Amino acid sequence: MDLDQLARDLGELDFVPGTASAVENGRRLARCRRILEVKLCFEARRGAVAGLEHIRHPAAVARRVMEKTPHVLLIGEGAMWFAIQQGFPLEMPYTVEAIQGWYEKHPDNKKKDGKQPTSLTIDEQNHDTVTVLTRDTKGHLGGVCTTSGLAFKMPGRVGDSPIIGGGLYVDDEVGAAGATGVGEEIIRIGGSAFLIEQLRAGKTP
Ligand code: GLY
């Protein structure tokens, strides 16, 4: 699978359906937001976006960051303006069902002691990261990690997916690794890069 195929196929994965999965505290509809994060690596070139809203295929934007800018990671409004500049249309993906589901599952509706939840949970209702690793016909490695992140996170929270060495790491000489799960745990140990360094040191998967 080459980079074109990777980016094309991941268009399907970018737009993970389901509940509005990134939210702020508070109950205003306007605050029920879907925020997308993605990182794309290919032959040690890297591009990523975080906190990007209203774009259907963030992997394609991450690719443009990699190919068209001197940068590695664009976030939030800047990432959105870059996407618009690159010809990506803005979309409004929130459905009535998603917003209703968000209200029903929001921790504020469940907490009994009035305290803010301090731990993050990934379960059947709250998970949506996808990582794909590839090797093309010439043996070059690539990968993409895309998510809308944990539900009920704080505004501004970035998960592991767009962080180099967190949710994805590709080293053309050694291997490729990607992660799903609670991003904080993965970022804390530089999860994907750590695994690749273990391979470089001679360990086996
Ligand atoms: N692994 C996805 C996230 O923590 O947002």
PDB file of C-alpha atoms in Angstrom, residues 43-196:
ATOM      1  CA  GLU A  43       9.206   7.277   5.211  1.00  0.00           C
ATOM      2  CA  ALA A  44      10.058   9.411   8.261  1.00  0.00           C
ATOM      3  CA  ARG A  45       8.156  12.429   6.950  1.00  0.00           C
ATOM      4  CA  ARG A  46       5.481  13.457   9.410  1.00  0.00           C
ATOM      5  CA  GLY A  47       2.409  15.642   9.497  1.00  0.00           C
ATOM      6  CA  ALA A  48      -0.318  16.021  12.091  1.00  0.00           C
ATOM      7  CA  VAL A  49      -3.348  18.048  13.098  1.00  0.00           C
ATOM      8  CA  ALA A  50      -4.995  18.342  16.506  1.00  0.00           C
ATOM      9  CA  GLY A  51      -8.141  20.008  17.766  1.00  0.00           C
ATOM     10  CA  LEU A  52      -9.409  20.260  14.214  1.00  0.00           C
ATOM     11  CA  GLU A  53     -13.146  20.707  13.763  1.00  0.00           C
ATOM     12  CA  HIS A  54     -15.585  20.583  10.859  1.00  0.00           C
ATOM     13  CA  ILE A  55     -13.270  18.723   8.486  1.00  0.00           C
ATOM     14  CA  ARG A  56     -14.345  15.306   7.247  1.00  0.00           C
ATOM     15  CA  HIS A  57     -10.940  13.892   6.364  1.00  0.00           C
ATOM     16  CA  PRO A  58      -8.275  15.124   8.771  1.00  0.00           C
ATOM     17  CA  ALA A  59      -5.801  12.497   7.536  1.00  0.00           C
ATOM     18  CA  ALA A  60      -5.791  14.302   4.207  1.00  0.00           C
ATOM     19  CA  VAL A  61      -5.072  17.589   6.004  1.00  0.00           C
ATOM     20  CA  ALA A  62      -2.252  15.953   7.980  1.00  0.00           C
ATOM     21  CA  ARG A  63      -0.796  14.803   4.701  1.00  0.00           C
ATOM     22  CA  ARG A  64      -0.866  18.388   3.380  1.00  0.00           C
ATOM     23  CA  VAL A  65       0.910  19.545   6.541  1.00  0.00           C
ATOM     24  CA  MET A  66       3.568  16.944   5.838  1.00  0.00           C
ATOM     25  CA  GLU A  67       3.906  17.741   2.160  1.00  0.00           C
ATOM     26  CA  LYS A  68       3.216  21.459   1.877  1.00  0.00           C
ATOM     27  CA  THR A  69       4.500  23.083   5.057  1.00  0.00           C
ATOM     28  CA  PRO A  70       7.786  23.162   6.970  1.00  0.00           C
ATOM     29  CA  HIS A  71       5.820  22.136  10.083  1.00  0.00           C
ATOM     30  CA  VAL A  72       4.852  18.869  11.705  1.00  0.00           C
ATOM     31  CA  LEU A  73       1.760  19.718  13.753  1.00  0.00           C
ATOM     32  CA  LEU A  74      -0.982  22.306  13.266  1.00  0.00           C
ATOM     33  CA  ILE A  75      -3.734  22.742  15.845  1.00  0.00           C
ATOM     34  CA  GLY A  76      -7.207  24.199  16.271  1.00  0.00           C
ATOM     35  CA  GLU A  77      -8.181  27.253  14.303  1.00  0.00           C
ATOM     36  CA  GLY A  78      -4.840  27.434  12.523  1.00  0.00           C
ATOM     37  CA  ALA A  79      -5.278  23.856  11.318  1.00  0.00           C
ATOM     38  CA  MET A  80      -8.794  24.665  10.176  1.00  0.00           C
ATOM     39  CA  TRP A  81      -7.696  27.768   8.238  1.00  0.00           C
ATOM     40  CA  PHE A  82      -4.930  25.754   6.620  1.00  0.00           C
ATOM     41  CA  ALA A  83      -7.475  23.113   5.612  1.00  0.00           C
ATOM     42  CA  ILE A  84      -9.754  25.766   4.098  1.00  0.00           C
ATOM     43  CA  GLN A  85      -6.800  27.280   2.272  1.00  0.00           C
ATOM     44  CA  GLN A  86      -6.055  23.842   0.872  1.00  0.00           C
ATOM     45  CA  GLY A  87      -9.595  23.498  -0.468  1.00  0.00           C
ATOM     46  CA  PHE A  88     -11.212  21.299   2.179  1.00  0.00           C
ATOM     47  CA  PRO A  89     -14.896  22.114   2.792  1.00  0.00           C
ATOM     48  CA  LEU A  90     -16.200  22.759   6.295  1.00  0.00           C
ATOM     49  CA  GLU A  91     -18.922  20.391   7.425  1.00  0.00           C
ATOM     50  CA  MET A  92     -21.252  20.068  10.387  1.00  0.00           C
ATOM     51  CA  PRO A  93     -21.229  16.396  11.364  1.00  0.00           C
ATOM     52  CA  TYR A  94     -23.266  16.534  14.565  1.00  0.00           C
ATOM     53  CA  THR A  95     -26.489  14.593  14.447  1.00  0.00           C
ATOM     54  CA  VAL A  96     -29.501  14.944  16.713  1.00  0.00           C
ATOM     55  CA  GLU A  97     -28.831  11.398  17.959  1.00  0.00           C
ATOM     56  CA  ALA A  98     -25.197  12.221  18.754  1.00  0.00           C
ATOM     57  CA  ILE A  99     -26.090  15.302  20.745  1.00  0.00           C
ATOM     58  CA  GLN A 100     -28.806  13.422  22.643  1.00  0.00           C
ATOM     59  CA  GLY A 101     -26.363  10.584  23.398  1.00  0.00           C
ATOM     60  CA  TRP A 102     -23.851  13.103  24.697  1.00  0.00           C
ATOM     61  CA  TYR A 103     -26.379  14.528  27.130  1.00  0.00           C
ATOM     62  CA  GLU A 104     -27.385  11.095  28.352  1.00  0.00           C
ATOM     63  CA  LYS A 105     -23.845   9.870  28.907  1.00  0.00           C
ATOM     64  CA  HIS A 106     -22.274  13.043  30.208  1.00  0.00           C
ATOM     65  CA  PRO A 107     -20.521  12.451  33.555  1.00  0.00           C
ATOM     66  CA  ASP A 108     -22.412  15.378  35.084  1.00  0.00           C
ATOM     67  CA  ASN A 109     -25.533  13.261  34.772  1.00  0.00           C
ATOM     68  CA  LYS A 110     -23.871  10.342  36.585  1.00  0.00           C
ATOM     69  CA  LYS A 111     -21.656  11.756  39.293  1.00  0.00           C
ATOM     70  CA  LYS A 112     -23.160  11.459  42.748  1.00  0.00           C
ATOM     71  CA  ASP A 113     -20.703  13.321  44.950  1.00  0.00           C
ATOM     72  CA  GLY A 114     -20.498  16.517  42.906  1.00  0.00           C
ATOM     73  CA  LYS A 115     -16.797  15.988  42.170  1.00  0.00           C
ATOM     74  CA  GLN A 116     -15.208  16.236  38.753  1.00  0.00           C
ATOM     75  CA  PRO A 117     -14.225  12.778  37.415  1.00  0.00           C
ATOM     76  CA  THR A 118     -10.467  12.298  37.761  1.00  0.00           C
ATOM     77  CA  SER A 119      -9.887   9.187  35.650  1.00  0.00           C
ATOM     78  CA  LEU A 120     -10.520   8.490  32.000  1.00  0.00           C
ATOM     79  CA  THR A 121     -12.243   5.362  30.814  1.00  0.00           C
ATOM     80  CA  ILE A 122     -12.240   3.666  27.453  1.00  0.00           C
ATOM     81  CA  ASP A 123     -14.967   1.110  27.009  1.00  0.00           C
ATOM     82  CA  GLU A 124     -17.411  -0.078  24.369  1.00  0.00           C
ATOM     83  CA  GLN A 125     -19.200   3.260  24.435  1.00  0.00           C
ATOM     84  CA  ASN A 126     -16.115   5.424  24.388  1.00  0.00           C
ATOM     85  CA  HIS A 127     -13.425   4.445  21.937  1.00  0.00           C
ATOM     86  CA  ASP A 128     -12.734   5.443  18.390  1.00  0.00           C
ATOM     87  CA  THR A 129      -9.041   5.517  17.568  1.00  0.00           C
ATOM     88  CA  VAL A 130      -7.871   3.747  14.439  1.00  0.00           C
ATOM     89  CA  THR A 131      -4.242   3.103  13.570  1.00  0.00           C
ATOM     90  CA  VAL A 132      -3.146   1.605  10.269  1.00  0.00           C
ATOM     91  CA  LEU A 133       0.441   0.619   9.488  1.00  0.00           C
ATOM     92  CA  THR A 134       1.576  -0.087   5.946  1.00  0.00           C
ATOM     93  CA  ARG A 135       4.492  -1.314   3.878  1.00  0.00           C
ATOM     94  CA  ASP A 136       4.566  -0.488   0.172  1.00  0.00           C
ATOM     95  CA  THR A 137       5.954  -2.623  -2.640  1.00  0.00           C
ATOM     96  CA  LYS A 138       9.391  -1.043  -2.222  1.00  0.00           C
ATOM     97  CA  GLY A 139       9.425  -1.921   1.462  1.00  0.00           C
ATOM     98  CA  HIS A 140       8.838   1.603   2.755  1.00  0.00           C
ATOM     99  CA  LEU A 141       6.800   1.906   5.921  1.00  0.00           C
ATOM    100  CA  GLY A 142       3.926   4.268   6.598  1.00  0.00           C
ATOM    101  CA  GLY A 143       1.160   4.754   9.096  1.00  0.00           C
ATOM    102  CA  VAL A 144      -1.737   6.859  10.216  1.00  0.00           C
ATOM    103  CA  CYS A 145      -3.467   7.215  13.548  1.00  0.00           C
ATOM    104  CA  THR A 146      -6.812   8.989  13.600  1.00  0.00           C
ATOM    105  CA  THR A 147      -9.315   9.666  16.359  1.00  0.00           C
ATOM    106  CA  SER A 148     -11.890  12.026  17.680  1.00  0.00           C
ATOM    107  CA  GLY A 149     -10.482  11.278  21.115  1.00  0.00           C
ATOM    108  CA  LEU A 150     -11.987  10.409  24.417  1.00  0.00           C
ATOM    109  CA  ALA A 151     -15.432  11.682  25.238  1.00  0.00           C
ATOM    110  CA  PHE A 152     -15.912  14.102  28.141  1.00  0.00           C
ATOM    111  CA  LYS A 153     -12.397  15.459  28.021  1.00  0.00           C
ATOM    112  CA  MET A 154     -11.370  18.967  29.017  1.00  0.00           C
ATOM    113  CA  PRO A 155     -11.322  21.678  26.346  1.00  0.00           C
ATOM    114  CA  GLY A 156      -7.913  21.849  24.770  1.00  0.00           C
ATOM    115  CA  ARG A 157      -6.962  18.295  25.677  1.00  0.00           C
ATOM    116  CA  VAL A 158      -4.855  16.596  23.014  1.00  0.00           C
ATOM    117  CA  GLY A 159      -4.520  12.818  22.973  1.00  0.00           C
ATOM    118  CA  ASP A 160      -1.683  10.623  21.791  1.00  0.00           C
ATOM    119  CA  SER A 161      -2.782  10.254  18.165  1.00  0.00           C
ATOM    120  CA  PRO A 162      -1.174  13.435  16.746  1.00  0.00           C
ATOM    121  CA  ILE A 163       1.871  13.312  19.033  1.00  0.00           C
ATOM    122  CA  ILE A 164       5.041  12.044  17.399  1.00  0.00           C
ATOM    123  CA  GLY A 165       6.084   8.888  19.187  1.00  0.00           C
ATOM    124  CA  GLY A 166       2.783   8.741  21.093  1.00  0.00           C
ATOM    125  CA  GLY A 167      -0.022   7.155  19.096  1.00  0.00           C
ATOM    126  CA  LEU A 168       2.159   6.440  16.079  1.00  0.00           C
ATOM    127  CA  TYR A 169       5.793   6.082  15.199  1.00  0.00           C
ATOM    128  CA  VAL A 170       7.288   4.972  11.915  1.00  0.00           C
ATOM    129  CA  ASP A 171      10.976   4.394  11.352  1.00  0.00           C
ATOM    130  CA  ASP A 172      11.667   3.159   7.862  1.00  0.00           C
ATOM    131  CA  GLU A 173      14.729   1.215   8.995  1.00  0.00           C
ATOM    132  CA  VAL A 174      13.305  -0.439  12.089  1.00  0.00           C
ATOM    133  CA  GLY A 175       9.516  -0.729  12.076  1.00  0.00           C
ATOM    134  CA  ALA A 176       6.209   0.937  12.710  1.00  0.00           C
ATOM    135  CA  ALA A 177       4.021   0.984  15.810  1.00  0.00           C
ATOM    136  CA  GLY A 178       0.653   2.516  16.610  1.00  0.00           C
ATOM    137  CA  ALA A 179      -1.535   2.687  19.670  1.00  0.00           C
ATOM    138  CA  THR A 180      -5.131   2.915  20.743  1.00  0.00           C
ATOM    139  CA  GLY A 181      -6.308   3.456  24.302  1.00  0.00           C
ATOM    140  CA  VAL A 182      -6.154   6.223  26.899  1.00  0.00           C
ATOM    141  CA  GLY A 183      -3.895   8.804  25.280  1.00  0.00           C
ATOM    142  CA  GLU A 184      -2.477  10.130  28.553  1.00  0.00           C
ATOM    143  CA  GLU A 185      -1.031   6.708  29.402  1.00  0.00           C
ATOM    144  CA  ILE A 186       0.532   6.422  25.968  1.00  0.00           C
ATOM    145  CA  ILE A 187       1.985   9.950  25.878  1.00  0.00           C
ATOM    146  CA  ARG A 188       3.500   9.533  29.348  1.00  0.00           C
ATOM    147  CA  ILE A 189       5.811   6.784  28.130  1.00  0.00           C
ATOM    148  CA  GLY A 190       6.172   7.875  24.493  1.00  0.00           C
ATOM    149  CA  GLY A 191       4.500   4.540  23.747  1.00  0.00           C
ATOM    150  CA  SER A 192       4.973   3.980  20.026  1.00  0.00           C
ATOM    151  CA  ALA A 193       8.492   5.420  19.869  1.00  0.00           C
ATOM    152  CA  PHE A 194       9.436   3.356  22.927  1.00  0.00           C
ATOM    153  CA  LEU A 195       8.348   0.173  21.159  1.00  0.00           C
ATOM    154  CA  ILE A 196      10.333   1.029  18.040  1.00  0.00           C
TER     155      ILE A 196
END
